[in-house]
Coordinates of N, CA and C in Angstrom, one line a residue:
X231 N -97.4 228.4 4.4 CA -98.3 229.1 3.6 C -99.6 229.2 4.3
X232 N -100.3 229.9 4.8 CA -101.5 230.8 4.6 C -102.8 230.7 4.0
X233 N -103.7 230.3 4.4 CA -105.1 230.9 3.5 C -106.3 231.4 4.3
X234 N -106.8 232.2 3.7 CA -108.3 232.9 4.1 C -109.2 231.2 3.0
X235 N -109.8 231.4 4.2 CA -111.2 230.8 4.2 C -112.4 231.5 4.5
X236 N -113.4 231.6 3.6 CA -114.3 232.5 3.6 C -115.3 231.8 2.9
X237 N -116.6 232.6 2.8 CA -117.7 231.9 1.9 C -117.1 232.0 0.5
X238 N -116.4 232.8 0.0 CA -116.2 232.9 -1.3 C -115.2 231.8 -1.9
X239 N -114.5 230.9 -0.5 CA -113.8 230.0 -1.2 C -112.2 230.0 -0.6
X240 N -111.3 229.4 -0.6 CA -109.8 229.2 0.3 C -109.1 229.9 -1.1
X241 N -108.0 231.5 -0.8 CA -107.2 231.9 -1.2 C -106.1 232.2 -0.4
X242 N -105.2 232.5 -1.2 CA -103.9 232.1 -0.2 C -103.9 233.7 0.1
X243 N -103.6 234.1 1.6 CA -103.7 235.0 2.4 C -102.4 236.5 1.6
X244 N -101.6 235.9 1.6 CA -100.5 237.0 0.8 C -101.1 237.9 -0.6
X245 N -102.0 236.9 -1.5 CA -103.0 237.3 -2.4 C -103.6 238.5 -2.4
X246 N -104.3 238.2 -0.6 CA -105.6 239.1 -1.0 C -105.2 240.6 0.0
X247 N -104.1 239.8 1.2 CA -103.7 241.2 1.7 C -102.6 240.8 2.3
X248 N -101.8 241.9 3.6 CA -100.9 242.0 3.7 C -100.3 241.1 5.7
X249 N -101.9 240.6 5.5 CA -102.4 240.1 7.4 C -102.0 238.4 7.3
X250 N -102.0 238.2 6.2 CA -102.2 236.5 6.4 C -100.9 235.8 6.4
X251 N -100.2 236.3 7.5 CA -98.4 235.6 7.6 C -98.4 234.1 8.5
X252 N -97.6 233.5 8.3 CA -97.3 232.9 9.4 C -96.3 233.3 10.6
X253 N -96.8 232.9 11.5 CA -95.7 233.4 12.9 C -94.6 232.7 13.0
X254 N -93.6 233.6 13.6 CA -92.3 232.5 13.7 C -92.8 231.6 14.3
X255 N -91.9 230.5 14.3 CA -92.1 229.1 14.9 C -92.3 229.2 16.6
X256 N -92.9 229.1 16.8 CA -93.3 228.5 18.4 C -92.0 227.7 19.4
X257 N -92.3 227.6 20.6 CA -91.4 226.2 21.6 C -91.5 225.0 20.9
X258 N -91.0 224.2 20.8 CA -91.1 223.0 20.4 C -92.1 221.9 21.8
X259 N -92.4 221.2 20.8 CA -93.2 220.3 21.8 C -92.1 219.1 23.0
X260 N -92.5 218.2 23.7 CA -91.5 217.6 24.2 C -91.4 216.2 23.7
X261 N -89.8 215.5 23.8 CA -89.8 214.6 23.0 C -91.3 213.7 22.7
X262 N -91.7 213.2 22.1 CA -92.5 211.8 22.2 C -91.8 210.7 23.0
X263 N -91.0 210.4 23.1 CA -89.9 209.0 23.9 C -89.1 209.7 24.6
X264 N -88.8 208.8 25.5 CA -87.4 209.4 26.6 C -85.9 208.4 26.2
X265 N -86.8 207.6 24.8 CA -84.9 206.5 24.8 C -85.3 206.4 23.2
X266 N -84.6 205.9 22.4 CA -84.8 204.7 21.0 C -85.5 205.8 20.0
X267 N -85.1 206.7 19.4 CA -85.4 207.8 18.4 C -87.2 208.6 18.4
X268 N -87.5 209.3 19.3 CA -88.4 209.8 19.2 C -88.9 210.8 17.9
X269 N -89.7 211.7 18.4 CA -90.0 213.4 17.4 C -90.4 214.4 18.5
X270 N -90.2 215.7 17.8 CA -90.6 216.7 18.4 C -90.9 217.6 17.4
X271 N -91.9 218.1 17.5 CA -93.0 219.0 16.4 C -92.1 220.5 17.3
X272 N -92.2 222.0 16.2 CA -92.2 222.5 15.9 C -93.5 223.8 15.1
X273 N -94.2 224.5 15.8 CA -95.1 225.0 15.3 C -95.6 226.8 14.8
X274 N -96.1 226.8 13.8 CA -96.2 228.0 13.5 C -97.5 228.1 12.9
X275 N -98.0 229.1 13.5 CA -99.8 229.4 13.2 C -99.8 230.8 12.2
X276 N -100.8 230.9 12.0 CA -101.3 232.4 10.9 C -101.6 233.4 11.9
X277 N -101.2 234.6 11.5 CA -101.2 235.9 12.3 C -102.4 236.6 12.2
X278 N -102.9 236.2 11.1 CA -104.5 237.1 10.8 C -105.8 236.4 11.1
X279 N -106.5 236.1 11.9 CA -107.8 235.9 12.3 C -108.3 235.2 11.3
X280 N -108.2 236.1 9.8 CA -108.7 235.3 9.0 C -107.9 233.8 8.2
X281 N -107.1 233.6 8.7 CA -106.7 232.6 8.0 C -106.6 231.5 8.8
X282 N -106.8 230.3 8.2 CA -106.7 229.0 9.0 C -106.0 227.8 8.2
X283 N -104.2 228.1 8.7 CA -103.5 227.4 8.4 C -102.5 227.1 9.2
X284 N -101.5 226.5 9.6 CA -100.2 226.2 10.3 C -99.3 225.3 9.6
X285 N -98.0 225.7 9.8 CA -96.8 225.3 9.6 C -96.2 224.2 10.7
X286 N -96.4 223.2 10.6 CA -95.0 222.2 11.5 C -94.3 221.3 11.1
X287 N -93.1 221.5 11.7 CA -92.2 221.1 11.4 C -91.4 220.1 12.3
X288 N -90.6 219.0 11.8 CA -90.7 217.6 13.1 C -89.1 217.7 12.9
X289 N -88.6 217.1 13.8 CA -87.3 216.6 14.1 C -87.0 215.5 15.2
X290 N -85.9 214.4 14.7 CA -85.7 213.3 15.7 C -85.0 213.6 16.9
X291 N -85.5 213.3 18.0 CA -85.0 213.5 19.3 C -84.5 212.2 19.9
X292 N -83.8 212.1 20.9 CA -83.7 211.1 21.8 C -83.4 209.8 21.0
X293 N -82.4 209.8 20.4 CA -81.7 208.6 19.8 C -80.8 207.9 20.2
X294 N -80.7 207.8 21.3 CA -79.7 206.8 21.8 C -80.7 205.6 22.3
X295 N -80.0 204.5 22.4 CA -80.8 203.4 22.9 C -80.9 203.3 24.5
X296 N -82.1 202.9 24.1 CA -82.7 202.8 25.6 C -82.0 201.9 26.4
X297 N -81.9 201.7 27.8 CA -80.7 200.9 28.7 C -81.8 200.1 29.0
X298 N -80.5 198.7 29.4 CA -81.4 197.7 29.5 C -81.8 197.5 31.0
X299 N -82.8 197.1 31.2 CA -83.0 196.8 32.4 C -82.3 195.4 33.5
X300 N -82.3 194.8 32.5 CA -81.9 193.5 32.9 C -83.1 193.1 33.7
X301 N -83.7 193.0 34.1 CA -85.0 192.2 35.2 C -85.3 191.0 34.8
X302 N -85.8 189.9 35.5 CA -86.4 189.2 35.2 C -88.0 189.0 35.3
X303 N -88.2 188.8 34.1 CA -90.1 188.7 34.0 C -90.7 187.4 34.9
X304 N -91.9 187.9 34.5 CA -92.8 186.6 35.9 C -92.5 185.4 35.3
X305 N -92.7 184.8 36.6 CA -92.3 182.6 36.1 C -94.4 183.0 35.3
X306 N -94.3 181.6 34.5 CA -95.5 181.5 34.0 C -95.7 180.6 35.0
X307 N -96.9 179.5 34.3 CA -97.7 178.8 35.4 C -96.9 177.7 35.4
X308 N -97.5 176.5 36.1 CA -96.9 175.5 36.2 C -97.6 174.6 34.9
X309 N -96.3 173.6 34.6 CA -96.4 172.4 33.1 C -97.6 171.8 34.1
X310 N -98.1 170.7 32.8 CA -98.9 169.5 33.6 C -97.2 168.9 34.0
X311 N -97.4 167.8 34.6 CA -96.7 166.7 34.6 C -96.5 165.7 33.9
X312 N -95.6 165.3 32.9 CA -95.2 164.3 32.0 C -95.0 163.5 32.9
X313 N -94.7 162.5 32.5 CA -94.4 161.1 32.7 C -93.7 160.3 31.0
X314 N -92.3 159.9 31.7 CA -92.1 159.5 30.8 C -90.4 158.3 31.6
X315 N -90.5 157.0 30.9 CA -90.1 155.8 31.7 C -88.4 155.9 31.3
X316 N -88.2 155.4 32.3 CA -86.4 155.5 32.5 C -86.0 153.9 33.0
X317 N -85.5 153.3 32.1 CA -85.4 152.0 32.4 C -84.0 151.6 33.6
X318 N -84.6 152.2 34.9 CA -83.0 151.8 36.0 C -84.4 151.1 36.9
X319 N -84.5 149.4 36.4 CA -85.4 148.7 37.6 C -84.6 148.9 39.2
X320 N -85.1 148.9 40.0 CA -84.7 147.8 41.5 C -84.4 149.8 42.2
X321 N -84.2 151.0 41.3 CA -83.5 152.0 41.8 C -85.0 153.1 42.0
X322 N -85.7 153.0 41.1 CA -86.6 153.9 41.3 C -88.0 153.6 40.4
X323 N -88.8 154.4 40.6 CA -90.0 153.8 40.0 C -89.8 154.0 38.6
X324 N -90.6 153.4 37.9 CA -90.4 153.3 36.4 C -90.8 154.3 35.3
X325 N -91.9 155.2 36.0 CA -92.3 156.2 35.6 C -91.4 157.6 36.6
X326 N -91.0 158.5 36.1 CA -90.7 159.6 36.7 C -91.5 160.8 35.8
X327 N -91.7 161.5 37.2 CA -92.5 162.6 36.7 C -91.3 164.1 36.6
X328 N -91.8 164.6 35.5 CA -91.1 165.7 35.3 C -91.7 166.8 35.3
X329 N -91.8 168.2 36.1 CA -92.3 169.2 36.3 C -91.5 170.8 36.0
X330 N -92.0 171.1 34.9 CA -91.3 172.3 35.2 C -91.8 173.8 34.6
X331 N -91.1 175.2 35.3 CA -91.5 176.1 35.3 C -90.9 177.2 34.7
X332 N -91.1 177.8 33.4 CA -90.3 178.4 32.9 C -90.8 180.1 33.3
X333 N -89.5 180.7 32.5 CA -89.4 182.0 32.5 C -89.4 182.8 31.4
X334 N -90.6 183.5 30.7 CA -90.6 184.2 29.5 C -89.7 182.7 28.6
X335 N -88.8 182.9 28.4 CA -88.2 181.9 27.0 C -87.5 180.4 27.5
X336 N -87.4 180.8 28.9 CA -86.9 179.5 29.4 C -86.8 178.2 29.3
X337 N -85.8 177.4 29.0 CA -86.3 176.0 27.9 C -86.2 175.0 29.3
X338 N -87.2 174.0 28.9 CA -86.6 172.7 30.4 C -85.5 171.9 30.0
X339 N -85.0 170.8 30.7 CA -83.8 170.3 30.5 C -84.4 169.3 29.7
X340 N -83.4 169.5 28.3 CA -83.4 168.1 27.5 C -83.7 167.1 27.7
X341 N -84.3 166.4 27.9 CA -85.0 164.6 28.3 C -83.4 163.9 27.9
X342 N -82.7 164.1 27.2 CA -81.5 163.0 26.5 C -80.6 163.3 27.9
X343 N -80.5 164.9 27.9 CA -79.3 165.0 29.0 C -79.5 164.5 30.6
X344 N -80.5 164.1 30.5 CA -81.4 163.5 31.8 C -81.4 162.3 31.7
X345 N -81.1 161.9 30.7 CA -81.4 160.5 30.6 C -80.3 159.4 30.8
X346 N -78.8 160.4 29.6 CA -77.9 160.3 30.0 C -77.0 160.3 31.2
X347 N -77.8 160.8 32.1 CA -76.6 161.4 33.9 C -77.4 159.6 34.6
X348 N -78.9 159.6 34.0 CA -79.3 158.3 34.9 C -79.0 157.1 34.5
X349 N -78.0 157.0 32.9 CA -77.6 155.9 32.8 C -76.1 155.7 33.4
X350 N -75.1 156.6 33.6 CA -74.2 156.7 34.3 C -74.5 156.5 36.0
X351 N -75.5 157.4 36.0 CA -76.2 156.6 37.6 C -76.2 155.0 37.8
X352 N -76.9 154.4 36.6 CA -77.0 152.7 37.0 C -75.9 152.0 36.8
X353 N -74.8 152.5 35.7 CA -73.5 151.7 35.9 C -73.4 151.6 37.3
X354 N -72.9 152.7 38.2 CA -72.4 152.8 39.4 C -73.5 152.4 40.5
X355 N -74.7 152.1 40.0 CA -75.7 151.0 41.1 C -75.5 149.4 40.5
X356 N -75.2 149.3 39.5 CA -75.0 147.8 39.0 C -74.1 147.4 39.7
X357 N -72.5 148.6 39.5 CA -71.0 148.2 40.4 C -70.9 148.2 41.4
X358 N -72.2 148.7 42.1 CA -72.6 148.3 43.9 C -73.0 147.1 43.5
X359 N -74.4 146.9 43.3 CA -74.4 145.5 43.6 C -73.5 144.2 43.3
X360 N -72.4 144.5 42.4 CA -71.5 143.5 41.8 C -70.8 143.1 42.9
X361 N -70.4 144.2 43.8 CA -69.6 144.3 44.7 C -70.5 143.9 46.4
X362 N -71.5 143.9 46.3 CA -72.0 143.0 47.6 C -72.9 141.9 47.0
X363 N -72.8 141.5 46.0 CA -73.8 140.3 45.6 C -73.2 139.1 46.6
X364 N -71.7 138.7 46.8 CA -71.2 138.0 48.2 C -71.8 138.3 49.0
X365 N -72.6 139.5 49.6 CA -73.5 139.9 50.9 C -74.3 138.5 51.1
X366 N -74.5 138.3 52.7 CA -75.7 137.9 52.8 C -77.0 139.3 52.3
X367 N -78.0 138.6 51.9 CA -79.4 139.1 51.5 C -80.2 140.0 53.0
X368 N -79.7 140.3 53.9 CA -79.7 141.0 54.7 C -78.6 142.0 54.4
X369 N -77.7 142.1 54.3 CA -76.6 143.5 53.8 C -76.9 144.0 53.1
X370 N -77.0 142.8 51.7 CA -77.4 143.4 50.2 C -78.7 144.0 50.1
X371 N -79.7 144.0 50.8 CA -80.9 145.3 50.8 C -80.3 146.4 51.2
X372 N -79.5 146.0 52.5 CA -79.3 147.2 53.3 C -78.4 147.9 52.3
X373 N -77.5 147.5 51.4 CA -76.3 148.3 50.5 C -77.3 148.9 49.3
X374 N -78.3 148.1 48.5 CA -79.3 148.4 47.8 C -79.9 149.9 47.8
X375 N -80.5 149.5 49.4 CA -81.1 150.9 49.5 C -80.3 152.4 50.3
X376 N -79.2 151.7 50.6 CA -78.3 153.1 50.6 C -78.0 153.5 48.9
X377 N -77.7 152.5 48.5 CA -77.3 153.5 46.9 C -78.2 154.2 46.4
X378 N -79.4 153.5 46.5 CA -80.5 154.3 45.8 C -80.9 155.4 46.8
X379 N -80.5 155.5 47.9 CA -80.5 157.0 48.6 C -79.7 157.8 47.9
X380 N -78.3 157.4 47.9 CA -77.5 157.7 47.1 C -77.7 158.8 45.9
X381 N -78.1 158.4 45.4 CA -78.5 158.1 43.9 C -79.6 159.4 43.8
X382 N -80.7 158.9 44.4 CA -81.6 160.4 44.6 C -81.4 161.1 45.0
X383 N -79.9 161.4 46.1 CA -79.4 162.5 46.4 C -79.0 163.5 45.1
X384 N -78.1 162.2 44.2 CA -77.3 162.9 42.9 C -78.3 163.5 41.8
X385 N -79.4 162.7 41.8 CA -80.4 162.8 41.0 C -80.8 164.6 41.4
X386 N -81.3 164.9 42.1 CA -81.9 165.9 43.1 C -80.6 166.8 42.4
X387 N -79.1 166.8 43.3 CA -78.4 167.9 42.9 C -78.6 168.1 41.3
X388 N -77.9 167.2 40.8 CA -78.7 167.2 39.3 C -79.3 168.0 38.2
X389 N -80.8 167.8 39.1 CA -81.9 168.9 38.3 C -81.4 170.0 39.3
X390 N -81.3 170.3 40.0 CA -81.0 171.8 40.7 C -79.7 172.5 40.0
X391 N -78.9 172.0 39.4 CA -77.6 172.0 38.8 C -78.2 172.7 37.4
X392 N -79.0 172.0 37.1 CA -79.4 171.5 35.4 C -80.1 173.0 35.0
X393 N -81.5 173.1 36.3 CA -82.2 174.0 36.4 C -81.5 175.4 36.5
X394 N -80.5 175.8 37.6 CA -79.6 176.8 37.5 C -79.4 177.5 36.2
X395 N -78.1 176.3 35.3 CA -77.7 176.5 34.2 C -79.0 177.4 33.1
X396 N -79.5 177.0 33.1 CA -80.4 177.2 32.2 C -80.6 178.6 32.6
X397 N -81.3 178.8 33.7 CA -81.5 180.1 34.2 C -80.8 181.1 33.6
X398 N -79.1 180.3 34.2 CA -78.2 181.9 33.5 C -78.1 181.8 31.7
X399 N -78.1 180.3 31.1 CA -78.4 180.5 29.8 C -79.5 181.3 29.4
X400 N -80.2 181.6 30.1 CA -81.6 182.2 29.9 C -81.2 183.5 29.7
X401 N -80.8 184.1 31.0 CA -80.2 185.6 30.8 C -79.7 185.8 30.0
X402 N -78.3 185.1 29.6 CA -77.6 185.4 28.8 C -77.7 185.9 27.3
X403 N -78.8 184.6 26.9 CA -80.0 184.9 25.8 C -80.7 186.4 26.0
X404 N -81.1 186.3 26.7 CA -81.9 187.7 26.8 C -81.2 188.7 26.6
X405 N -80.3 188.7 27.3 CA -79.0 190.3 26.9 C -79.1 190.0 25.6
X406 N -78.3 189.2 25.6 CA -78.4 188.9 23.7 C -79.0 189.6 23.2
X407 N -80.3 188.7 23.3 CA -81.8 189.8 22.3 C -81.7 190.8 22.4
X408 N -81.5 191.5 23.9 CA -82.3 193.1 24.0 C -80.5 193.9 22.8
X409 N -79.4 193.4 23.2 CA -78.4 194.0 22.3 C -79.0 193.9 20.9
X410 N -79.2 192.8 20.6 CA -79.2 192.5 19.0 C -81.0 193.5 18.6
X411 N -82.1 194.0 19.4 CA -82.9 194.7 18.6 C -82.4 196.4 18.9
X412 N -81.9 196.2 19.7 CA -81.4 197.7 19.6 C -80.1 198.2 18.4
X413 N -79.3 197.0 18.3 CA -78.6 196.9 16.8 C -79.9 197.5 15.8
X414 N -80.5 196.7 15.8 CA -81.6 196.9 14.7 C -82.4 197.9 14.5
X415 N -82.7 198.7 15.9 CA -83.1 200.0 15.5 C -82.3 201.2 15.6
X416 N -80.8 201.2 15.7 CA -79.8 202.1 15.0 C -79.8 202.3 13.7

């Protein structure tokens, strides 16, 4: 629809004469989005000088869902350092410090499942010592502090193991997500 605007007041242009049409519709504009349901307007103006109105008209474009990138986002900063006590005397210090760095959602390793692999660690430093406590006290350091090399080797693979997992649990999560909001905006 059409209207003349004038001092005398806005009438609809077909009323007063035979100039006040709208023009066929125009090009369309280009999507708004390139993925995940955009719009694209549709336009049509008045033919007569005197009127000041337009017609548009919208329609959804580009509805498929966007692809995922897959990337990985930036590590954030580094945690303080916890401290928290792990009772294996004679093998390592009493406090161990735990440091870690996550990724967008990235969780650290459970304190239990950690706690658990180092109680299984001290069975098998206790069943060394059982097994050279016959040492003379010169052997039995020397067997002592091989295990506990030992031991911090396993320790070490461990969190690198631990840390991994998580990583790809991380991804995995994240596909996840990016599937399940794109569910949600179909």
């Amino acid at each position: 629809m059409c209207y003349i605007n004038n001092t005398v007041g806005k009438f609809l242009c077909n009323a007063v004469n035979d100039y006040g049409r709208l023009s066929a519709f125009g090009p369309s504009t280009t999507c708004s989005v390139s993925c995940g349901s955009g719009g694209i307007h549709y336009r049509a103006t008045a033919e007569d000088y005197l009127c000041v109105d337009e017609n548009v008209e919208s329609r959804k474009c580009n509805q498929l869902a966007c692809p995922i990138n897959g990337g990985w986002g930036k590590f954030s900063e580094w945690s303080k350092c916890p401290k928290y006590y792990v009772p294996i005397p004679d093998i390592m210090e009493p406090n161990i410090p735990k440091i870690k760095v996550t990724l967008n959602t990235y969780k650290p390793i459970p304190e239990e499942t950690f706690l658990e692999h180092l109680s299984r660690l001290r069975v098998v430093h206790d069943e060394a010592q059982t097994k050279n406590s016959s040492s003379s006290n010169n052997l039995e350091s020397d067997s002592t502090e091989s295990v506990r090399k030992d031991l911090m080797k396993q320790i070490t693979v461990f969190r690198l193991v631990m840390i991994f997992s998580q990583l790809l649990f991380r991804r995995l999560v994240s596909m996840t997500k990016c599937h399940h909001h794109q569910d949600l905006r179909n």
